[in-house]
XYZ file of C-alpha atoms in Angstrom:
260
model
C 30.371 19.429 33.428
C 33.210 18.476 31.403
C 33.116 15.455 28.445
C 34.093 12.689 31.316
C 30.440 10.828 31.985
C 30.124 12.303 35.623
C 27.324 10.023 37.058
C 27.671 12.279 40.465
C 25.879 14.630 38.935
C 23.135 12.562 38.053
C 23.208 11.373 41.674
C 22.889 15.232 43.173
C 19.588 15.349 40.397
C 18.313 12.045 41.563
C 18.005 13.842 45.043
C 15.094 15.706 43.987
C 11.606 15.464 44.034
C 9.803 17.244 41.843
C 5.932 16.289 40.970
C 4.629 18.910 38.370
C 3.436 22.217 40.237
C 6.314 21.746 43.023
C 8.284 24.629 44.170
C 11.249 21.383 44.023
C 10.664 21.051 40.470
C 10.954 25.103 40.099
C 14.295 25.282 42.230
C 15.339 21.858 40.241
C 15.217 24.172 37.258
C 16.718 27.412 37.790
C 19.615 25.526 39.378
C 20.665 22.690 36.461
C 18.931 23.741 32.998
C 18.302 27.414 33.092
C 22.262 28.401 33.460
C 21.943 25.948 30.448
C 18.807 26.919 28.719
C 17.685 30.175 29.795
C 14.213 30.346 30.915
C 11.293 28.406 29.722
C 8.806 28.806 26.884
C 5.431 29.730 28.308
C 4.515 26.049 28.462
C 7.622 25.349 30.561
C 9.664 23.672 28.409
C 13.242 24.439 28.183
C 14.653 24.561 24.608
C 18.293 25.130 22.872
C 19.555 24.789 19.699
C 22.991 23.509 19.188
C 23.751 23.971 15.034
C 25.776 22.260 12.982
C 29.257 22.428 12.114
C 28.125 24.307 9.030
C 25.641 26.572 10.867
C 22.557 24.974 9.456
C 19.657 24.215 11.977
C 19.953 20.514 12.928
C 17.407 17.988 11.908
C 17.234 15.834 15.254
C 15.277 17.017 18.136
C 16.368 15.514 21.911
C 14.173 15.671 24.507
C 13.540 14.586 28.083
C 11.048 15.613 30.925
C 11.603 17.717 34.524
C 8.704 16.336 35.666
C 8.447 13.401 38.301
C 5.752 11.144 39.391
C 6.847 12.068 43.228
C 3.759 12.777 45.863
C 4.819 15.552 47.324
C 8.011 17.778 46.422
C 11.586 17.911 48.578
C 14.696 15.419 48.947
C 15.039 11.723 48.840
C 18.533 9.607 49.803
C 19.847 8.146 46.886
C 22.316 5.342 47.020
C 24.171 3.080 45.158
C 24.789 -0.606 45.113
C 27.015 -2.363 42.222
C 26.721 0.350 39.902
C 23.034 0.541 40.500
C 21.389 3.807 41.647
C 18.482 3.596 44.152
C 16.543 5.059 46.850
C 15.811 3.774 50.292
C 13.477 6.776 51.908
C 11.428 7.963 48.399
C 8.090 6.909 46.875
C 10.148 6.805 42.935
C 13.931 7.364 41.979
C 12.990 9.670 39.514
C 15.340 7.948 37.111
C 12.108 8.859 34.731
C 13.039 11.410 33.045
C 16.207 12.945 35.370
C 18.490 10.280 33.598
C 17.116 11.965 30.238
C 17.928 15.268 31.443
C 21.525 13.977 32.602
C 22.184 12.583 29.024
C 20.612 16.019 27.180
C 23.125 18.298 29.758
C 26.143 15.934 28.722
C 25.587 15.731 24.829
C 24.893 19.838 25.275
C 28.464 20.337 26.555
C 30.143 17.895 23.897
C 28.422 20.241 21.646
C 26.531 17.481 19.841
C 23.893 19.186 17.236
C 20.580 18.927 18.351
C 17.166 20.564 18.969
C 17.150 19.817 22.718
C 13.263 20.346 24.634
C 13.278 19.156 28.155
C 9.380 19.663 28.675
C 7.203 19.956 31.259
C 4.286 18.068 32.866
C 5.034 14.510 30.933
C 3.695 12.557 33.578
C 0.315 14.527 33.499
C -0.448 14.338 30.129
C 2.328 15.477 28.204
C 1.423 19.283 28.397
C 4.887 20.751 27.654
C 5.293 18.940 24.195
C 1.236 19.358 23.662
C 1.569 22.536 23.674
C 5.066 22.772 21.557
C 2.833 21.364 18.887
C -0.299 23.859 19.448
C 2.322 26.423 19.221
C 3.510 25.118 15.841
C 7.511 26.795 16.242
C 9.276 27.529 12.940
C 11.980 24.925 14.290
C 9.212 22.504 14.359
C 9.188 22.080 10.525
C 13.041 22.039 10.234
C 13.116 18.539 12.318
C 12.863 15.176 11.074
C 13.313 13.159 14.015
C 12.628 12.845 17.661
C 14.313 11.249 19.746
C 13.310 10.752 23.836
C 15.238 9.473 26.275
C 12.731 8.145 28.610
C 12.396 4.189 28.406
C 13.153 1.319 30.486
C 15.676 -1.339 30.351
C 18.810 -1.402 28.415
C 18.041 -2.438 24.741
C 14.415 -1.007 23.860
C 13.899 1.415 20.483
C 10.627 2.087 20.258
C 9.044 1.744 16.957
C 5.160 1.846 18.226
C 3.479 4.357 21.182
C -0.086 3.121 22.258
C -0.382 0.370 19.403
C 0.357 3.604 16.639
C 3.440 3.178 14.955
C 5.758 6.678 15.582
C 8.984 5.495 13.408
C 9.673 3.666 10.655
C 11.847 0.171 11.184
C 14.367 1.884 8.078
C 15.015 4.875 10.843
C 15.333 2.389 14.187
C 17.712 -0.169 12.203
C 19.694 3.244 10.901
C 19.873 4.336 14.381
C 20.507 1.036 16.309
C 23.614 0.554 13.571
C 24.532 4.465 14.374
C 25.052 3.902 18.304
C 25.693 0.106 18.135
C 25.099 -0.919 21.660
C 22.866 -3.716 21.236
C 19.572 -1.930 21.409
C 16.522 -3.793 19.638
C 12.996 -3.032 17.944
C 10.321 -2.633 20.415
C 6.854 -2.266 19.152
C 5.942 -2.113 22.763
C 6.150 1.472 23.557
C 3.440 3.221 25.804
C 3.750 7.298 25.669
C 5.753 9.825 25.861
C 6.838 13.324 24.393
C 7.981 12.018 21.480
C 4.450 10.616 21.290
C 3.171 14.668 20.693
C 5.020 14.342 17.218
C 4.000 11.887 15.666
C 1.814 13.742 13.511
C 3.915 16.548 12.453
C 7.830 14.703 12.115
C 8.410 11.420 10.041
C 10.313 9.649 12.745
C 9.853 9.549 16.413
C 11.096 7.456 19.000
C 12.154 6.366 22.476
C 15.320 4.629 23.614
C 16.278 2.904 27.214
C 18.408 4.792 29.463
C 18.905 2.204 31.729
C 16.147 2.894 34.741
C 13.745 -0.305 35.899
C 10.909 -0.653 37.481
C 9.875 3.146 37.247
C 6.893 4.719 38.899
C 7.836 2.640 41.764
C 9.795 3.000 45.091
C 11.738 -0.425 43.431
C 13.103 2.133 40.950
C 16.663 1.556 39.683
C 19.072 3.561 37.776
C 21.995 0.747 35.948
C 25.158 3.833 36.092
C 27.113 1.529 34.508
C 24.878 1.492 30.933
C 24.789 5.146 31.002
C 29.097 4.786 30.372
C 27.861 2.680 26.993
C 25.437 4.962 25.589
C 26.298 8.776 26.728
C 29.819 8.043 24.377
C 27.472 6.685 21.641
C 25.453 9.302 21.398
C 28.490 11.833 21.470
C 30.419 10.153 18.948
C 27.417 9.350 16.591
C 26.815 10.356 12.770
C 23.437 11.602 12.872
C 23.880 11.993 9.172
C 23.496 8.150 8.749
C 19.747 8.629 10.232
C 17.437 6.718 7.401
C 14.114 8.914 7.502
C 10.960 6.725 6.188
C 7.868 7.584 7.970
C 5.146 10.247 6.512
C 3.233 11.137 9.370
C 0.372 12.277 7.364
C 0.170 8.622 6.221
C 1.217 5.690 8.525
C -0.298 6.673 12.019
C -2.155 3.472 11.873
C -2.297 0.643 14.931
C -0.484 -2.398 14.169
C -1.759 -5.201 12.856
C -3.996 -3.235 10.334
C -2.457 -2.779 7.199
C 0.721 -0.581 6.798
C 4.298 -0.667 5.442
C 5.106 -3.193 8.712
């Protein structure tokens, strides 16, 4: 892929479906992240490290999942309507999380430091980034933020998963001024991978991509956002990242007492 935003490519993924288990999801991965990644960790997730400028190890982990919520493995038709990706023939678009993949694949090749984890079996119960944290890597203590690419809409950062909040509202106002596309606060937040961390990294959070009415066969994929946010993230300081949270302190519901 080259630095353009090539949503094609994130058509051709769209394509497949790839419920955890599937020989899809197997072929899905030795044909867009292993030439990438190399092969997976024995959980199945597939991790790189892209350093620095200076060659230090980069405090911001990216992830996404190559799991879908598909019944059965194989192809779908995908099509698009006003900028809007679809499908007329499949049970999902898989939008959750191959739009998070897309995203990891282009910051990857504009070289944007990162931890990036794609894991595996998100949608059935988050065993890839379960296990990440079982496993307890070295890398694990050198990040201070997680960031997932695997929420709805257009302008949701979320600051709470399951009524626990996962990132301080210093780090999600740092990083809403950092990318400055209009994304807002969301306490709202269900689960995810970034979810896993909450216990061992001071900030983790979720942010839209731009799918709808996921889970569904209503699913949508807005192409258009993905031209906003894909430069953002390229072209952002991560520096300016405002890191709050202990983890060993604040994993509290809301609406007891906390630092809200």
């Amino acid at each position: 892929m080259s630095n353009a935003i090539d949503t094609a490519y994130l058509l051709d993924m769209l394509r497949w479906q790839r419920p955890e288990g599937s020989v899809a999801q197997q072929v899905f991965c030795e044909h867009y992240l292993e030439p990438v990644f190399g092969l997976p960790d024995k959980y199945g997730n597939y991790i790189l490290t892209v350093l620095n400028e200076d060659g230090t190890f980069p405090s911001v982990c990216f992830t996404a999942h190559h799991d879908t919520v598909h019944f059965t493995g194989g192809f779908q038709t995908v099509e698009v309507t006003l900028d809007t990706a679809y499908t007329p023939d499949g049970d999902c678009l898989g939008a959750d999380c191959t739009t998070g993949i897309f995203i990891i694949l282009e910051m990857i090749d504009a070289l944007v430091p990162g931890q990036y984890v794609i894991h595996a079996g998100e949608e059935v119960g988050c065993v890839g980034s379960g296990g990440i944290i079982v496993s307890n890597p070295p890398w694990l203590s050198e990040i201070s933020s997680v960031i997932s690419f695997d929420r709805y809409g257009v302008e949701s950062l979320v600051t709470h998963q399951m009524g626990y909040r996962t990132c301080s509202y210093e780090f999600a106002d740092s990083l809403i001024d950092i990318l400055n596309i209009g994304l807002v606060k969301d306490t709202t937040g269900v689960y995810t991978d970034s979810n896993e961390y909450r216990d061992d990294v001071p900030e983790c959070t979720n942010i839209a991509v731009g799918y709808n009415k996921q889970h569904s066969k209503y699913e949508t994929q807005d192409l258009d956002y993905l031209r906003v946010l894909i430069p953002a993230l390229i072209e952002a300081d991560w520096s300016k990242l405002v890191i709050k949270r202990n983890p060993k302190v604040v994993n509290i519901k809301e609406g007891t007492t906390a630092e809200d």
